[in-house]
Amino acid sequence: MEIRSTFERLDKKFTGFGGLEPKGITRLLYSPEWREAVQALIGEFEDNGFEVKKDSIGNITGRIEGSEKPNETIMAGSHIDTVARGGHLDGQYGILAALTAAIYLKEKYGQPKRSIEVLSLAEEEGSRFPYTFWGSKNFFNLQDNKDVQDIVDADGVKFVDAMRESGFDFRSDDKVRDDIKAFLEIHIEQGQVLELEKKQIGVVTGIVGQKRYTINLKGQANHAGTTPMGYRKDTVVAFSEIVQNLVGKAKEIGDPLVLTFGHVTPVPNTVNVVPGEVEFSIDTRHIDQEELNKFGETVETTIKEVAEKYGMEVDINLWMDESPSLMDDEIIKTIEESAKEFAGDSYKVMPSGAGHDAQIFAEFVPTGMIFVPSIGGISHNIEEETDMDDLVRGIEVLAQTMYKLAY
Amino acid sequence: MEIRSTFERLDKKFTGFGGLEPKGITRLLYSPEWREAVQALIGEFEDNGFEVKKDSIGNITGRIEGSEKPNETIMAGSHIDTVARGGHLDGQYGILAALTAAIYLKEKYGQPKRSIEVLSLAEEEGSRFPYTFWGSKNFFNLQDNKDVQDIVDADGVKFVDAMRESGFDFRSDDKVRDDIKAFLEIHIEQGQVLELEKKQIGVVTGIVGQKRYTINLKGQANHAGTTPMGYRKDTVVAFSEIVQNLVGKAKEIGDPLVLTFGHVTPVPNTVNVVPGEVEFSIDTRHIDQEELNKFGETVETTIKEVAEKYGMEVDINLWMDESPSLMDDEIIKTIEESAKEFAGDSYKVMPSGAGHDAQIFAEFVPTGMIFVPSIGGISHNIEEETDMDDLVRGIEVLAQTMYKLAY
């Protein structure tokens, strides 16, 4: 078999479940399109002689039994759900690349020494119901069923009803698998680093930790005509000083630290009133916990200093504080060797700025991630795309890594 | 008669038309409260022996004929309408102060040499219908009736119907009065300058010109996690540089230049997306036309420079460009002399940062304005207030100015 044509066939087939045209692929958890995709994947596993297992909530595995160490499993996969109006690569590529690699390895090298499994996780995006990582959390029995008991989708359908209608149900046993010796996830980068640096492969060191804040500055609303500059407590001016100051500091610290002020709303948000209040968000991420914490302190200190300088009240609410999730050093090394063999120096060791199922796995089993470039950095959109050459290169590197670990 | 008690009586009476409690006075053009106030003012004019005239749209004058130069009129007044939920001083004080001053002068000094008129203008605020200065524009035949033909209030009532139901109609004649030798308007400052500088009286040099812009910056929307700082075109960062830069330049130039970024809306305005677009407003004002124009150029140049530095597209829309309106030098001098006589050095020569009927009058007749302090700078709000001592001092200065001009 040939990697490219096999992947092309699979990609075309699975993109049909949720349709790409005219507005992007929509394959939400427990929807008819999702059920079709899961069913088709089971068919592919069976056609290729893989042993199929389903868990109670909808995670699916296709297995090739190992000859020497059948109880040590090398696993690869990603999530089968999409965002609403997404592209054909986010999640789907990770499953189909793993399937293509497994078919390829089995055909080329026969039965592996360790068992190989391709994994399809039920859900990662949180696009239908307000709950993310439902698939991987269930995989490790991390879910709390109470969290989904009352949630509904945009049409008011209960999570529980959608799940049962699809023929699935809550996880019932407490046992977690202890045979997994490695988990590999290949994913589009969803950023522009590889493209701009002209690299085919990203060897992921980990998933960044992040802190998200909502900040409220309170100054004084005033008439924009009758209030001289010296008598103002203009919160948009103070906000702009905070932005300039913190962006400067973030750039000094350098990559991979990122800092974003994505949300800004002055009050009353009117042309002729000096804004007496402003609410804004901060999103900052780093792969190193200590660096992230240090920068979090800088964020808070700087905001307080600027607020004090302008005589304003400030409220800083840190509402998300996630730790970085590091990939396994040995697996990173193995992926890097495979990348060298198949892509020469066209690879980059880099962190992931976005969240992935791999971060859940990394808490429990040695985990590695591979990135391929995203054209224009676009994802969660019909325009999400990657050159076929890069997609194939990614599968080659994944297959080589699986080979090194399983054969 | 005594100025304080006369004004207190009038203020209490007229505040009743539109009620102050519980949420502020609402006396919108051609509303029942407005009609009651106009009717009551006519009653006061008659009770005090003033000759009453109404024009067709609802401007009212009460006249004391001059003995020597009856065809030269010294006029004082303001607008009788309020914003929704406003205070009891904005507009109303200007009419009742003029009425109190006229009664006082007539009683103390008898018939003036020139005629004195107290003026109530129908509308200034634009609070019921989207049209401002309806009263003063009609006074000088500046209105274009087509502009109000189709406008409606929040309840869908047509301007024209409201006007006719109140017993008024469009102005029919083209003739404009040529007997007015001076127009005086006393008003609350609606700012905090007098209060903070502990002055009782503002001698107004003119009403500032203003430019208002809407600016659109277009950079690039990106994932807040996967896009390193160096690869971003973050419009909120560019915006904050524009704010810092221009506020710095405005402060260097100094009073009375003001600059406000009151409206800011990033797109998509979400915590985890680098904002690829931002729309914001600029409001800048100065009493000197040349300085205002020069700063307008600085605004545009600075924005373009910052946009270029960040590789962004920019659209700058100057949608309001009003010239300063200067008060008459001789009248300014007369008001200043009166202020010295009644307030010692507790006065300040200053521009008005807000618009007033006086700016329409200044185009046609020698015009002067007097300010009294606004507690906390608050106006257009139930908390709009001025110390009674300051209100009385303002009437004394107005009366003295009218005396100098009419006796």
Coordinates of C-alpha atoms in Angstrom, one line a residue, chain B residues 100-291:
Chain B
T100 CA -34.8 86.9 37.9
A101 CA -32.3 89.4 36.7
A102 CA -34.8 91.2 34.5
I103 CA -37.3 91.4 37.4
Y104 CA -34.6 92.6 39.7
L105 CA -33.3 95.3 37.3
K106 CA -36.8 96.5 36.5
E107 CA -37.6 96.9 40.2
K108 CA -34.3 98.4 41.2
Y109 CA -33.6 100.7 38.2
G110 CA -37.0 101.0 36.4
Q111 CA -37.3 101.1 32.7
P112 CA -34.1 100.4 30.8
K113 CA -32.8 102.6 28.0
R114 CA -32.5 99.6 25.6
S115 CA -35.1 96.9 25.6
I116 CA -34.5 93.8 27.6
E117 CA -35.8 90.4 26.6
V118 CA -35.8 87.0 28.4
L119 CA -35.7 84.2 26.0
S120 CA -36.9 80.6 26.3
L121 CA -35.7 78.4 23.4
A122 CA -37.8 75.5 22.5
E123 CA -35.2 72.9 22.2
E124 CA -31.4 72.3 22.4
E125 CA -30.7 68.8 23.6
G126 CA -31.9 66.5 20.8
S127 CA -33.2 64.1 23.5
R128 CA -36.7 63.3 22.1
F129 CA -36.0 63.6 18.4
P130 CA -32.6 63.2 16.7
Y131 CA -32.2 67.0 16.0
T132 CA -30.4 69.5 18.2
F133 CA -30.6 73.3 18.4
W134 CA -34.2 73.4 17.0
G135 CA -35.0 76.5 19.0
S136 CA -31.9 78.6 18.2
K137 CA -31.8 77.5 14.6
N138 CA -35.4 78.6 14.1
F139 CA -34.6 81.9 15.8
F140 CA -32.2 82.7 13.0
N141 CA -34.2 80.8 10.3
L142 CA -31.3 78.3 10.0
Q143 CA -33.5 75.2 10.2
D144 CA -34.2 73.1 7.2
N145 CA -37.8 71.8 7.7
K146 CA -37.0 68.8 5.6
D147 CA -34.5 67.6 8.2
V148 CA -37.3 67.0 10.8
Q149 CA -40.0 65.9 8.3
D150 CA -39.5 62.2 8.8
I151 CA -37.9 61.9 12.2
V152 CA -39.7 60.2 15.1
D153 CA -39.2 59.8 18.8
A154 CA -38.6 56.5 20.7
D155 CA -42.4 55.7 20.6
G156 CA -42.6 56.3 16.8
V157 CA -44.4 59.7 17.2
K158 CA -43.5 62.0 14.3
F159 CA -41.8 65.3 15.1
V160 CA -44.3 67.1 13.0
D161 CA -47.3 65.6 14.8
A162 CA -45.9 66.3 18.2
M163 CA -45.3 69.9 17.2
R164 CA -48.8 70.5 15.8
E165 CA -50.4 68.7 18.7
S166 CA -48.7 71.2 21.0
G167 CA -50.2 74.1 19.0
F168 CA -47.1 75.0 17.1
D169 CA -46.0 74.7 13.5
F170 CA -43.1 75.3 11.2
R171 CA -41.7 78.8 10.9
S172 CA -43.4 80.6 8.0
D173 CA -41.6 83.8 7.5
D174 CA -38.0 84.4 6.4
K175 CA -37.4 87.6 8.3
V176 CA -34.8 87.5 11.1
R177 CA -34.7 90.0 13.9
D178 CA -32.0 92.7 13.5
D179 CA -32.6 94.5 16.8
I180 CA -30.6 92.2 19.1
K181 CA -27.5 94.0 20.3
A182 CA -26.4 91.4 22.7
F183 CA -27.2 87.8 23.7
L184 CA -26.2 86.5 27.1
E185 CA -26.5 82.8 28.2
I186 CA -25.7 81.7 31.8
H187 CA -25.3 78.0 32.2
I188 CA -23.8 75.4 34.5
E189 CA -20.3 74.5 33.5
Q190 CA -20.9 70.7 33.2
G191 CA -17.2 70.3 34.1
Q192 CA -15.1 70.4 37.2
V193 CA -12.7 73.2 36.4
L194 CA -14.4 76.0 38.4
E195 CA -15.0 73.6 41.4
L196 CA -11.4 72.3 41.4
E197 CA -10.0 75.8 41.0
K198 CA -12.4 77.2 43.6
K199 CA -13.9 79.9 41.3
Q200 CA -17.6 81.0 41.4
I201 CA -17.8 82.4 37.9
G202 CA -16.6 81.3 34.5
V203 CA -16.2 84.1 31.9
V204 CA -16.6 82.1 28.7
T205 CA -14.3 83.0 25.7
G206 CA -16.1 80.7 23.3
I207 CA -17.3 77.3 22.6
V208 CA -14.6 74.9 21.4
G209 CA -14.5 73.5 17.9
Q210 CA -14.5 69.7 17.7
K211 CA -13.5 66.9 15.4
R212 CA -14.9 63.4 15.8
Y213 CA -13.4 60.4 14.1
T214 CA -14.2 56.7 13.7
I215 CA -11.1 54.7 13.0
N216 CA -10.9 51.1 11.8
L217 CA -7.6 49.3 12.1
K218 CA -7.3 46.0 10.3
G219 CA -4.5 43.6 11.3
Q220 CA -4.9 39.8 11.5
A221 CA -7.0 37.6 13.7
N222 CA -5.0 34.7 15.2
H223 CA -5.1 32.0 17.7
A224 CA -4.0 33.5 21.1
G225 CA -2.1 30.3 21.9
T226 CA -0.4 29.3 18.7
T227 CA 0.8 32.7 17.4
P228 CA 4.1 33.9 18.7
M229 CA 4.3 37.6 19.6
G230 CA 6.6 38.3 16.6
Y231 CA 4.0 36.9 14.1
R232 CA 1.1 39.0 15.2
K233 CA -0.8 41.9 13.8
D234 CA -2.6 42.7 17.0
T235 CA -4.8 45.7 16.5
V236 CA -5.4 46.3 20.3
V237 CA -1.6 46.6 20.7
A238 CA -1.5 49.1 17.8
F239 CA -4.5 50.9 19.3
S240 CA -2.8 51.2 22.7
E241 CA 0.3 52.7 21.0
I242 CA -1.9 55.3 19.2
V243 CA -3.6 56.2 22.5
Q244 CA -0.3 56.6 24.4
N245 CA 1.3 58.5 21.6
L246 CA -1.5 61.0 21.0
V247 CA -2.4 61.5 24.7
G248 CA 1.3 62.3 25.3
K249 CA 1.2 64.9 22.4
A250 CA -2.1 66.4 23.6
K251 CA -0.7 66.9 27.1
E252 CA 2.4 68.5 25.7
I253 CA 0.3 71.0 23.8
G254 CA -1.7 71.5 26.9
D255 CA -5.1 73.1 27.8
P256 CA -7.6 73.7 26.4
L257 CA -6.9 70.8 24.0
V258 CA -8.7 67.7 25.0
L259 CA -8.6 64.2 23.4
T260 CA -10.9 61.3 24.2
F261 CA -11.0 57.7 23.0
G262 CA -14.5 56.9 24.3
H263 CA -15.5 54.0 22.1
V264 CA -13.3 50.9 21.5
T265 CA -14.5 47.6 20.0
P266 CA -12.1 44.9 19.0
V267 CA -13.2 42.1 16.7
P268 CA -14.0 39.4 17.6
N269 CA -13.6 40.8 21.2
T270 CA -12.9 37.3 22.6
V271 CA -10.3 36.4 25.3
N272 CA -8.5 33.8 23.2
V273 CA -8.3 35.4 19.8
V274 CA -5.7 38.0 18.8
P275 CA -7.9 40.9 17.8
G276 CA -7.6 41.2 14.0
E277 CA -9.7 44.4 13.9
V278 CA -10.5 47.3 16.1
E279 CA -12.9 50.2 15.8
F280 CA -12.4 53.2 18.0
S281 CA -13.5 56.8 18.2
I282 CA -11.6 60.0 18.7
D283 CA -13.1 63.2 20.0
T284 CA -10.8 66.2 20.1
R285 CA -11.6 69.8 20.9
H286 CA -9.9 73.2 21.1
I287 CA -11.0 76.8 21.2
D288 CA -8.5 77.8 18.5
Q289 CA -9.3 76.7 15.0
E290 CA -5.7 76.7 13.9
E291 CA -4.5 74.6 16.9

